[in-house]
Short mmCIF file of C-alpha atoms in Angstrom, two decimals:
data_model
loop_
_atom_site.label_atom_id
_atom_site.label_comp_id
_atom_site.label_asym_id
_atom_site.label_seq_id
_atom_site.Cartn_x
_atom_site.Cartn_y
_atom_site.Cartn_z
CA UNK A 1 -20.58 10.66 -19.06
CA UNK A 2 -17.50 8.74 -19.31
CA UNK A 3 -15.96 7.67 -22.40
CA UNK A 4 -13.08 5.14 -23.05
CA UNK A 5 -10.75 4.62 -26.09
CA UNK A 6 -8.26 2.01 -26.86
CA UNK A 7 -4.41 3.47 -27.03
CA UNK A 8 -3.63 0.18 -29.39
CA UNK A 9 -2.48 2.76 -32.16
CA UNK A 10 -1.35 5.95 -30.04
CA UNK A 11 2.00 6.68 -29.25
CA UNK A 12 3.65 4.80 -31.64
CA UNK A 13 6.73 6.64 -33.22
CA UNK A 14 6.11 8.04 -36.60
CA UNK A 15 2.47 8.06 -36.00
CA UNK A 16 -0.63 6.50 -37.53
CA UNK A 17 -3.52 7.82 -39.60
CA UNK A 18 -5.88 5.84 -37.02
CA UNK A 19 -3.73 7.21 -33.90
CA UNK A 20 -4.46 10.74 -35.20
CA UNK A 21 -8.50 9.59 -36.19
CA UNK A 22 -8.12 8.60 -31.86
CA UNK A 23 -6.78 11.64 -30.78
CA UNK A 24 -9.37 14.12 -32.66
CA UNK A 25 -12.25 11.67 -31.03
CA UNK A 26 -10.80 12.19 -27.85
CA UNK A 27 -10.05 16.17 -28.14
CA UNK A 28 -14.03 16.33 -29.21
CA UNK A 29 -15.21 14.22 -26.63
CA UNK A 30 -13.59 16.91 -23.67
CA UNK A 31 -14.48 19.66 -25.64
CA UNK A 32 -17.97 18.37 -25.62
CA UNK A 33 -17.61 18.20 -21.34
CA UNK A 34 -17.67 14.09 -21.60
CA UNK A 35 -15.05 12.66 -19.69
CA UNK A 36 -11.96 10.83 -21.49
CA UNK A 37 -10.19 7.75 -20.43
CA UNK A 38 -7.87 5.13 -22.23
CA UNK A 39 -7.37 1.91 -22.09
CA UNK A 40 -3.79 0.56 -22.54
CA UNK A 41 -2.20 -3.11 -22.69
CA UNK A 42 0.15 -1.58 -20.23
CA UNK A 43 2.97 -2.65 -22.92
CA UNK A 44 5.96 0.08 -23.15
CA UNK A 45 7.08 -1.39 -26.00
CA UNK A 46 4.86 -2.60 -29.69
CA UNK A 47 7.30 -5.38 -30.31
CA UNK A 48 6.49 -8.79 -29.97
CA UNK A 49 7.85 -11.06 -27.46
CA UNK A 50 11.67 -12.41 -28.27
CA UNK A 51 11.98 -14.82 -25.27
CA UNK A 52 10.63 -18.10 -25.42
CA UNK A 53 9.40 -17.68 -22.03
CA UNK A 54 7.19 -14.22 -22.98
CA UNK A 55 5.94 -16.30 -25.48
CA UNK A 56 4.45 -18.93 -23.66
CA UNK A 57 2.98 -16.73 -20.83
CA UNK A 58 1.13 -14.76 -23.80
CA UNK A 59 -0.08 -18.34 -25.74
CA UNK A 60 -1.20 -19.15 -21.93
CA UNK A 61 -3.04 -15.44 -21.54
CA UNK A 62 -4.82 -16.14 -24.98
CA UNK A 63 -7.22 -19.38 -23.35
CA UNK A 64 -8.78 -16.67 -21.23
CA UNK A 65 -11.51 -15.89 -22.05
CA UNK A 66 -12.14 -12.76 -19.79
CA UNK A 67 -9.61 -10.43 -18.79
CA UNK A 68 -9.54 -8.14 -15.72
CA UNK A 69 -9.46 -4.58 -16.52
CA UNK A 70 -7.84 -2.57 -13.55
CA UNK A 71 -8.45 1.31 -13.26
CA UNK A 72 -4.99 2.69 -12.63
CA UNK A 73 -6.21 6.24 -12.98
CA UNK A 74 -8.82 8.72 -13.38
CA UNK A 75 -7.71 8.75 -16.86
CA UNK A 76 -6.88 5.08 -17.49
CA UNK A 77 -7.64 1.53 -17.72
CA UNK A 78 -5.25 -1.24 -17.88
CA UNK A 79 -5.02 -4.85 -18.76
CA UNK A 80 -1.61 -5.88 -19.79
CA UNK A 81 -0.54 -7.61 -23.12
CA UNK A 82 -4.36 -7.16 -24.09
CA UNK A 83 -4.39 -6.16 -27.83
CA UNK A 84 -1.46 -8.59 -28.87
CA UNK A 85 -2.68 -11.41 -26.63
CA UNK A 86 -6.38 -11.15 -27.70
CA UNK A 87 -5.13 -11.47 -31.23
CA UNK A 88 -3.83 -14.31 -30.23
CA UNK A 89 -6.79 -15.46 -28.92
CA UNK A 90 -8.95 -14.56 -32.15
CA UNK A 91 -5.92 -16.49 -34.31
CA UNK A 92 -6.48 -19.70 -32.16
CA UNK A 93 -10.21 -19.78 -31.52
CA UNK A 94 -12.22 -17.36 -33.94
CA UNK A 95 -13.74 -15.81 -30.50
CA UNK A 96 -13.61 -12.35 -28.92
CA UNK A 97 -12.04 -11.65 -25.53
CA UNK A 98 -14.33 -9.97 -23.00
CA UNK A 99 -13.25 -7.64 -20.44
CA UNK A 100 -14.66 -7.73 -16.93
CA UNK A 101 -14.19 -4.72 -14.25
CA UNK A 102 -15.47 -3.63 -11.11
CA UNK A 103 -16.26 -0.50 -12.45
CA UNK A 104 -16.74 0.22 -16.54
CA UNK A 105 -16.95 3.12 -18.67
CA UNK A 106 -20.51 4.60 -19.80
CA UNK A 107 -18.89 3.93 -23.45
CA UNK A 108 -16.19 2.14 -24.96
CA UNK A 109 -15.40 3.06 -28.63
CA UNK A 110 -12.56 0.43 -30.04
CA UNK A 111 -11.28 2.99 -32.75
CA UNK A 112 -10.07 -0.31 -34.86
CA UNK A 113 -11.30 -3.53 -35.15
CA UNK A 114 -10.05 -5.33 -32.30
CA UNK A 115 -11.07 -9.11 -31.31
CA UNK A 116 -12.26 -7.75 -28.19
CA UNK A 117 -15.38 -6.50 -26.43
CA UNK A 118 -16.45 -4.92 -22.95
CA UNK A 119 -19.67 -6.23 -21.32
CA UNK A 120 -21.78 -4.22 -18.84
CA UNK A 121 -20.70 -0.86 -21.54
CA UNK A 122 -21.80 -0.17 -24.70
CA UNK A 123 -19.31 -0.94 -27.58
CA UNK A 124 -18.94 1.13 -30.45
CA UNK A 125 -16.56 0.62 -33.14
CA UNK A 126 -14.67 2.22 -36.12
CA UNK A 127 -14.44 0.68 -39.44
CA UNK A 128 -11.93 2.82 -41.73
CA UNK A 129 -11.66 0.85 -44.64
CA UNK A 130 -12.94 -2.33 -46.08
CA UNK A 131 -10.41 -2.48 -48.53
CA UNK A 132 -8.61 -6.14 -47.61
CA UNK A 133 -11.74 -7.06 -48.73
CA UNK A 134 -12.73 -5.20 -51.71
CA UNK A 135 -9.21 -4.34 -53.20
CA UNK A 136 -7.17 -7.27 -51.76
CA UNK A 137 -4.07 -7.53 -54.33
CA UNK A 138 -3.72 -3.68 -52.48
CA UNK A 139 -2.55 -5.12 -49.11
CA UNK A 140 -0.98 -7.66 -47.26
CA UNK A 141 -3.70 -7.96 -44.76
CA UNK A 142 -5.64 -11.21 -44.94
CA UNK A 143 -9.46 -10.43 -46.27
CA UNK A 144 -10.85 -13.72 -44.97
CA UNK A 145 -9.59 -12.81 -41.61
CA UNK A 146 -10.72 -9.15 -41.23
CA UNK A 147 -14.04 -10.77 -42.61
CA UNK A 148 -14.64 -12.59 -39.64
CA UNK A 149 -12.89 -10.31 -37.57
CA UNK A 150 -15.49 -7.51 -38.36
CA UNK A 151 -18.24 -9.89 -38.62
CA UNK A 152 -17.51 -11.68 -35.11
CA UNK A 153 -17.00 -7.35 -33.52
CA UNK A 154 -20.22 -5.75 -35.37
CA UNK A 155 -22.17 -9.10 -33.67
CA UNK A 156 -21.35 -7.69 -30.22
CA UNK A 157 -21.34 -3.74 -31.08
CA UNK A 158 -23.95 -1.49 -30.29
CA UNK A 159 -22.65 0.52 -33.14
CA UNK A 160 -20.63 1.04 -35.91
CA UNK A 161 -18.69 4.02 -37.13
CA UNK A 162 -17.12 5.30 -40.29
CA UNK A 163 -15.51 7.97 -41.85
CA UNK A 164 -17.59 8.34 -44.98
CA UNK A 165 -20.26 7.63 -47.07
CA UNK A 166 -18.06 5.22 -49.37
CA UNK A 167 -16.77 3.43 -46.60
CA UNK A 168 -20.40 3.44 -44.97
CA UNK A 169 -21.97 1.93 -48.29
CA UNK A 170 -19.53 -0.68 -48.58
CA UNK A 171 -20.05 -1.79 -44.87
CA UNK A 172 -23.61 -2.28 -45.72
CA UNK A 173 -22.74 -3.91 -48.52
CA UNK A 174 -20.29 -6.54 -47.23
CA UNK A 175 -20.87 -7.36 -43.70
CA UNK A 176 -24.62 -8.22 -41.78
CA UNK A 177 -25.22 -5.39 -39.92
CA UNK A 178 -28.48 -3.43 -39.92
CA UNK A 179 -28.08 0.03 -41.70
CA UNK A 180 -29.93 1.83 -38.39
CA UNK A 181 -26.26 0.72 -36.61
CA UNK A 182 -23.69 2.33 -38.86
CA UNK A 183 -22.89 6.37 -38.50
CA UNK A 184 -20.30 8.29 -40.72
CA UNK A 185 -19.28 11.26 -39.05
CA UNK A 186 -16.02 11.78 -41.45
CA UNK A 187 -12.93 12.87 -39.69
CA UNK A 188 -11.53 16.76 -38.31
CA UNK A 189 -8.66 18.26 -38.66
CA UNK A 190 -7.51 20.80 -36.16
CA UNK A 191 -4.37 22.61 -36.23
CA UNK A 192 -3.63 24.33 -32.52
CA UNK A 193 -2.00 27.85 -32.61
CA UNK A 194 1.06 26.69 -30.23
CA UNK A 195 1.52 23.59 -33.20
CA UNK A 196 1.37 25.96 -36.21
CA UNK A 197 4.06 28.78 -34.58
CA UNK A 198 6.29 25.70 -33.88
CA UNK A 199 6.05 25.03 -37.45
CA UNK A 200 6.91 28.55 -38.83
CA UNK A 201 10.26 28.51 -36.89
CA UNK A 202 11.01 24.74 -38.18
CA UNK A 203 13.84 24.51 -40.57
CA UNK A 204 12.74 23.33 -44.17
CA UNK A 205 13.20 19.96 -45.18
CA UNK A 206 11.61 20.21 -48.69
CA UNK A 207 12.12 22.83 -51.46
CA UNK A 208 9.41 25.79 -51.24
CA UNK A 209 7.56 25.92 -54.21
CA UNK A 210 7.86 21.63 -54.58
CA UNK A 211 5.32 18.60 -54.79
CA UNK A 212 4.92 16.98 -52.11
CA UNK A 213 3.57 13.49 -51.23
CA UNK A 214 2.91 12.00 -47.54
CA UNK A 215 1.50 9.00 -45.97
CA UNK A 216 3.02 5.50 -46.34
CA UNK A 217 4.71 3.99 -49.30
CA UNK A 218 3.21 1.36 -50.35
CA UNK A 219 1.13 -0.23 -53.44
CA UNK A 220 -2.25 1.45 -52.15
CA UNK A 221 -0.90 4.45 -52.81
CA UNK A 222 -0.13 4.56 -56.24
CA UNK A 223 3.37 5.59 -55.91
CA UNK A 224 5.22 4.04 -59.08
CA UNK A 225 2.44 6.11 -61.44
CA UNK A 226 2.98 9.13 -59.37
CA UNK A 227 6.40 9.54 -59.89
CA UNK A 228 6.04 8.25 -63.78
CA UNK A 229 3.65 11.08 -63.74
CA UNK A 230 5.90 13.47 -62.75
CA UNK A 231 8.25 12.53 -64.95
CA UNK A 232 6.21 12.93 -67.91
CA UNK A 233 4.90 15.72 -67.08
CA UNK A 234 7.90 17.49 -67.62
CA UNK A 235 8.02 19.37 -64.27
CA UNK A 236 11.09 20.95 -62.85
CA UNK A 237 9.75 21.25 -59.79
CA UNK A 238 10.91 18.44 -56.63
CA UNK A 239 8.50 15.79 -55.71
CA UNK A 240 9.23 14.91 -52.35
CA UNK A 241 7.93 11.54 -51.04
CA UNK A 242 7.75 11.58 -47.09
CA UNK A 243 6.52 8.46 -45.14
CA UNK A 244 7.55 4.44 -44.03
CA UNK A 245 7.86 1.87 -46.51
CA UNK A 246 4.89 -0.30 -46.70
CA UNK A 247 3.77 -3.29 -48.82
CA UNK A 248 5.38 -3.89 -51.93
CA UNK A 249 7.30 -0.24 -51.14
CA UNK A 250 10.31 -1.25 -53.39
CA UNK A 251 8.69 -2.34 -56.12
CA UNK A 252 6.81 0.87 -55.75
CA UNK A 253 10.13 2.93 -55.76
CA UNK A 254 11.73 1.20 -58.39
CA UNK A 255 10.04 3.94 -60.83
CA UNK A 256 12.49 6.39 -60.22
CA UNK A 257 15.03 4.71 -62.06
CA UNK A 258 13.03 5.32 -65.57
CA UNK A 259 12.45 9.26 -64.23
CA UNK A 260 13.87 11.28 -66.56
CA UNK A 261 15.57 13.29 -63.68
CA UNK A 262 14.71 10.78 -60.62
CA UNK A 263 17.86 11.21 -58.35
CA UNK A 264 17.74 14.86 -58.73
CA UNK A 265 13.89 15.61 -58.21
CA UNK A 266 12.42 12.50 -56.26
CA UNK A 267 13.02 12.63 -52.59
CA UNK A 268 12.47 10.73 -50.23
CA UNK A 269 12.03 11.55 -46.38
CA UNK A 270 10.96 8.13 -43.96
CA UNK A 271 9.53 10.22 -41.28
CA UNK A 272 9.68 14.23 -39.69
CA UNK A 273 8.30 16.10 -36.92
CA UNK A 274 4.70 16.98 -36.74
CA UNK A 275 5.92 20.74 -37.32
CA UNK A 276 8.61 19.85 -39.97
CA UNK A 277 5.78 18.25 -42.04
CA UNK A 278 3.33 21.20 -41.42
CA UNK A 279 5.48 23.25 -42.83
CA UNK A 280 6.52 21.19 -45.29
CA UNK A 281 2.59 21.14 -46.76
CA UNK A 282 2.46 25.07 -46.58
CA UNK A 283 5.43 25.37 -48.46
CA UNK A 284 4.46 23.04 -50.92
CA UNK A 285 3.48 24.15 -54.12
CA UNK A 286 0.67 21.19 -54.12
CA UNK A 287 0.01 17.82 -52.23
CA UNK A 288 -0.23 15.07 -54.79
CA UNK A 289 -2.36 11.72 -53.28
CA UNK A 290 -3.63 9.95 -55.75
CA UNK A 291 -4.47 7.15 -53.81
CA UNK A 292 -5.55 3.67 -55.05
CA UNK A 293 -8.22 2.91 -51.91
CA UNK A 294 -8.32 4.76 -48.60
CA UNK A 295 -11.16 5.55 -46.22
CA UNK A 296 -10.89 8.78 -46.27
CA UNK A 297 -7.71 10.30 -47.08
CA UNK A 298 -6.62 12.65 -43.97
CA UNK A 299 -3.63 14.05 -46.10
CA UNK A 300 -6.33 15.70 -48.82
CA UNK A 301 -8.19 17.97 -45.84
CA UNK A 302 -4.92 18.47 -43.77
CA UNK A 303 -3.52 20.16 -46.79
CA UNK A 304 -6.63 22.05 -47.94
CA UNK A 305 -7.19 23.19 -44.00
CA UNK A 306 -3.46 24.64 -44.67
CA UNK A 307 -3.74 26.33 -47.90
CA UNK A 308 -2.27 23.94 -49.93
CA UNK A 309 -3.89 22.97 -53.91
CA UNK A 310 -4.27 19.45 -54.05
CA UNK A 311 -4.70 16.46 -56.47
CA UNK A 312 -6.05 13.18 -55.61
CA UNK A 313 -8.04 10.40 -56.93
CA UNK A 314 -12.05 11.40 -58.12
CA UNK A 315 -13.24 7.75 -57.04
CA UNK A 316 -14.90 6.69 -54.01
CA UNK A 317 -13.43 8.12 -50.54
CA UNK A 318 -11.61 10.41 -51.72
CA UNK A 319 -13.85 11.79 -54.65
CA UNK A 320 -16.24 12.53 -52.02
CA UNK A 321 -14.10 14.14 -49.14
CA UNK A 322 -12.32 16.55 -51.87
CA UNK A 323 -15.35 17.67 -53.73
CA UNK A 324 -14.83 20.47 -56.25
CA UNK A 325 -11.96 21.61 -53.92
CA UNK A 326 -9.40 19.21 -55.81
CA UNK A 327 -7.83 18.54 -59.66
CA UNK A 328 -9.44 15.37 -59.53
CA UNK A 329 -7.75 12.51 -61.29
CA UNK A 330 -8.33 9.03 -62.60
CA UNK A 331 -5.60 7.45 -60.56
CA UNK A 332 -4.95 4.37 -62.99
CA UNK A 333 -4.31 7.13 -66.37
CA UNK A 334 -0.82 8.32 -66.63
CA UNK A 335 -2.39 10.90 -68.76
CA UNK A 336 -5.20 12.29 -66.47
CA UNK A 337 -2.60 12.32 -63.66
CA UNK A 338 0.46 13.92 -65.88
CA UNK A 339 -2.02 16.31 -67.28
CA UNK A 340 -2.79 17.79 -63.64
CA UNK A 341 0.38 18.00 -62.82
CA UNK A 342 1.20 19.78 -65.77
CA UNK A 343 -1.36 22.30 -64.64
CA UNK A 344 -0.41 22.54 -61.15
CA UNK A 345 2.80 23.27 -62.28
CA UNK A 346 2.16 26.22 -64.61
CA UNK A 347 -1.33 28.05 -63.87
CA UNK A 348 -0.79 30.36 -60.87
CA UNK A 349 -4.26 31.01 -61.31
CA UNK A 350 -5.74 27.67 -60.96
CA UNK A 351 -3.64 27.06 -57.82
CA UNK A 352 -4.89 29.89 -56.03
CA UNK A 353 -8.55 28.74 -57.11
CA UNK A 354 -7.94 25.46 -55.30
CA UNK A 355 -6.28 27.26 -52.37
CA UNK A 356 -9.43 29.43 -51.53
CA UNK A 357 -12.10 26.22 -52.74
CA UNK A 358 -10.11 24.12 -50.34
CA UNK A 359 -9.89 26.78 -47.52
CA UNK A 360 -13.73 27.00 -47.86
CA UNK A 361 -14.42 23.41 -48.09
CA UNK A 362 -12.24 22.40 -45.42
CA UNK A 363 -14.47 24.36 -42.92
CA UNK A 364 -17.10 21.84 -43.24
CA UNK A 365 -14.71 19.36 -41.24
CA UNK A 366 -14.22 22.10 -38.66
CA UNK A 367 -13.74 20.23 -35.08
CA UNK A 368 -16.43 22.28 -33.35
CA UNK A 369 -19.04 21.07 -36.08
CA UNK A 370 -17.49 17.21 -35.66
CA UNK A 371 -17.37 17.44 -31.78
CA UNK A 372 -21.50 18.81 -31.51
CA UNK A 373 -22.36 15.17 -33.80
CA UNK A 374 -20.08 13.83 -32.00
CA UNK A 375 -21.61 14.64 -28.64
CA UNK A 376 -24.98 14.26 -29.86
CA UNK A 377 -24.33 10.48 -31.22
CA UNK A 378 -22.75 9.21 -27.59
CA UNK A 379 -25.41 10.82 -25.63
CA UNK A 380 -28.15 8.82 -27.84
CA UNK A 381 -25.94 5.81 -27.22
CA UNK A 382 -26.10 6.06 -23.61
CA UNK A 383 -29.55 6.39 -23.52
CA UNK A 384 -30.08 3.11 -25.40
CA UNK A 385 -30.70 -0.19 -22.88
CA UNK A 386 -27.97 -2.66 -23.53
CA UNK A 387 -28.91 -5.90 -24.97
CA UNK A 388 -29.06 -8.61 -22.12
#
């Protein structure tokens, strides 16, 4: 059985928590003996067109309705400028673009809304997060339009996908789609050997023995309380940020002026090496991620998978993917989240706690156990007659 996914978020410098969510789906997918192929825009470059001209030929693209899909490879698809040019499309016209190929995939899985769909396969998509339209003042992504973005791509899906139960509850709860069509198979983590020795010989670009935060910088994330957090908690330990700025990043940021020590112990790293960061979470003395809204929260499992105590937020995604294995936190109390890092800071005792919880909770996510659901979900799919 062949199986396709969209490269829209792969490859992109600094990386993505969806690119990562692609890779793992692809990694299961071989390791369950399905065969893996990609579809790419054939773009080298994310940035939009500067020229007038490469403007115009895109607007031009966008009144297609149908684009031809080429198979360059054994491996690959290609239809060039598709993701940028079908939102184009979508922008204009409120309507999907449909592929068309002389020979298709058993199963394409879009792993992110996209205004796009493949005829003649069977569609499945992943939904992440809902939160543009639950938490909007969170994000600068429109709500009304990922409202009828999702609605117009669960209309042609066979089937939906999320990463958890919260995300699956609030799907059901938001958009029309029958609850037999939505699956939450969470999300693996899988450190390979040759990764983790690379990481043991990478130089150190935190303090051993620090905080550490990582992920994007934005409002979601609750960074301004974090680092008043820290502050108050009277911690002499670092509390290294590492990620892009996002939405609202500065004003964010702007809390480490009223720090009592915020240019000596708030850091602040824009990207690193896979490796560097690896070994930055081993080394760390916690991971702190007490996160406003996510999906699922990749950072809490990546650092319990590496021995690492964390903290994060006790509501909704998160509260669910950490379990016990966590100091759990109300993430809008300065006092709940000053109080566990207080604790982190001092008990020995209860870090190692959380180290072995995490360790053992973490193996629930374990890639072999995601790839056999995995395997077992596409082959159902396949089996399934495709609406006419």
């Amino acid at each position: 059985m062949q199986i396709c996914f969209d490269n829209r978020n792969t490859g992109r410098s600094g990386g993505t928590g969806v690119a990562t969510y692609a890779t793992a789906l692809a990694d299961a997918s071989k390791e369950a003996g399905f065969q893996v192929t990609w579809l790419s825009d054939g773009e080298k470059s994310h940035r939009a067109p500067r020229r007038l001209d490469e403007r115009l030929k895109r607007q031009c693209r966008a009144f297609s309705a149908s684009r031809k899909v080429k198979r360059t490879s054994a491996e690959h698809y290609e239809c060039y400028d598709l993701y940028r040019t079908a939102h184009v499309r979508f922008q204009q016209t409120g309507r999907l673009s449909t592929l068309s190929a002389s020979q298709c995939p058993d199963i394409m899985h879009w792993t992110y809304p996209l205004p796009i769909t493949w005829p003649g396969t069977r569609n499945i998509l992943t939904i992440h997060d809902l939160i543009p339209l639950i938490n909007p003042n969170l994000t600068d992504i429109s709500g009304t339009r990922m409202r009828h973005l999702l609605e117009a791509c669960c209309q042609k899906a066979q089937a939906i996908v999320t990463v958890s139960e919260s995300v699956r509850r609030d799907i059901l709860e938001q958009l029309p789609i029958s609850e037999d069509k939505v699956f939450n198979f969470y999300q693996t983590v899988d450190f390979s050997s040759a990764l983790l020795k690379e990481a043991e010989c990478a130089p150190d670009i935190t303090e051993p023995g620090g905080f550490l935060y990582f992920g994007s910088i934005e409002k979601r994330k609750n960074i301004a309380r974090l680092i008043e957090a820290h502050g108050r908690s009277g911690s002499s330990r670092p509390l290294t940020l590492i990620g892009a700025h996002g939405y609202r990043a500065t004003e964010e940021l702007a809390a480490i002026a009223s720090h009592p020590k915020g240019e000596e112990l708030i850091r602040q790293i824009p990207w690193c090496p896979r490796a560097s960061l690896i070994r930055a979470i081993i080394k760390a003395r916690a991971v702190l991620f007490p996160s406003l809204a996510e999906g699922f929260g990749l950072p809490v499992l990546e650092a319990m998978t590496l021995g690492t105590s964390v903290m994060t937020s006790q509501s909704h995604a998160l509260g669910e993917i950490a379990g016990d294995a966590a100091i759990l936190v109300d993430p809008y109390s300065l006092p709940s989240m000053t109080q566990a890092i207080k604790t982190l800071d001092e008990n020995d005792t209860a870090c190692s706690e959380l180290i072995q919880k995490g360790l053992r909770h973490s193996s629930k996510f374990a890639k072999d156990i995601y790839a056999h659901k995995l395997a077992a979900f596409y082959r159902e799919q396949s089996l399934l007659q495709l609406p006419l």
